[in-house]
Amino acid sequence: MALAHAILVSLLDCPCSGYDLAKRFDRSVGFFWDASHQQIYRELAKLEAEGYLVAEKIDQEGRPNKKVYEVTPYGRQLLQEWIAQPAEISPVKDDLLVKLFGGHLVPKEIILKELEQHRQQHLARLAEYHSIQATFQEQPVRLPLEAEYQYLTLLNGLKYEESWLAWCEEAIARLTRSRPAS
């Protein structure tokens, strides 16, 4: 997936400015596609130049003018074609796993501290996802189709964080067991 697809998907339900898009991105697609605000602004300009977005310039008193971006029919077509293509499994790039793979080089306490830090981060993210989940109806079976697709991505995030937490706890437990000297 390219950042362009993530931006177009984020703009589908509501046209907005680059600033508002960056904030919305952080609270939605940004959970599974990382991009800085600077990258988002650069990509917006490219998407507009290529005709996938149209921008309305809005004059503001006492503040810089802003552009409100909206996906064009051409942009929707691009997304439809992209969504119809099979997706490959994304490669894993995780510093913690590389550190753990070579963890025998440092005292065990360093790795345990790193694992506990990650456990805390995943607990915080899981709490954030539960907060988002509370905004959906009590019975997700009755969600409108668009919300159902968004809810499914949230369920993936919940399962992902739960899995990471379980793994962190297992790794911590295994490393804290005393081992005979070899």
Short mmCIF file of C-alpha atoms in Angstrom, two decimals, residues 16-20 41 55-69:
data_model
loop_
_atom_site.label_atom_id
_atom_site.label_comp_id
_atom_site.label_asym_id
_atom_site.label_seq_id
_atom_site.Cartn_x
_atom_site.Cartn_y
_atom_site.Cartn_z
CA CYS A 16 -11.13 18.24 5.10
CA SER A 17 -8.02 20.38 5.28
CA GLY A 18 -4.53 18.95 5.42
CA TYR A 19 -4.32 19.81 9.12
CA ASP A 20 -7.63 18.10 9.90
CA TYR A 41 1.09 17.29 3.13
CA ALA A 55 -8.98 21.23 -3.25
CA GLU A 56 -11.14 24.21 -2.44
CA LYS A 57 -9.18 27.21 -1.22
CA ILE A 58 -10.81 28.84 1.80
CA ASP A 59 -9.79 32.37 2.77
CA GLN A 60 -9.43 32.95 6.50
CA GLU A 61 -9.08 36.27 8.29
CA GLY A 62 -6.03 36.58 10.49
CA ARG A 63 -4.90 33.07 9.61
CA PRO A 64 -3.31 31.49 6.57
CA ASN A 65 -5.73 30.34 3.90
CA LYS A 66 -6.48 26.65 3.88
CA LYS A 67 -7.37 24.04 1.32
CA VAL A 68 -10.16 21.54 1.85
CA TYR A 69 -9.47 18.32 -0.04
#
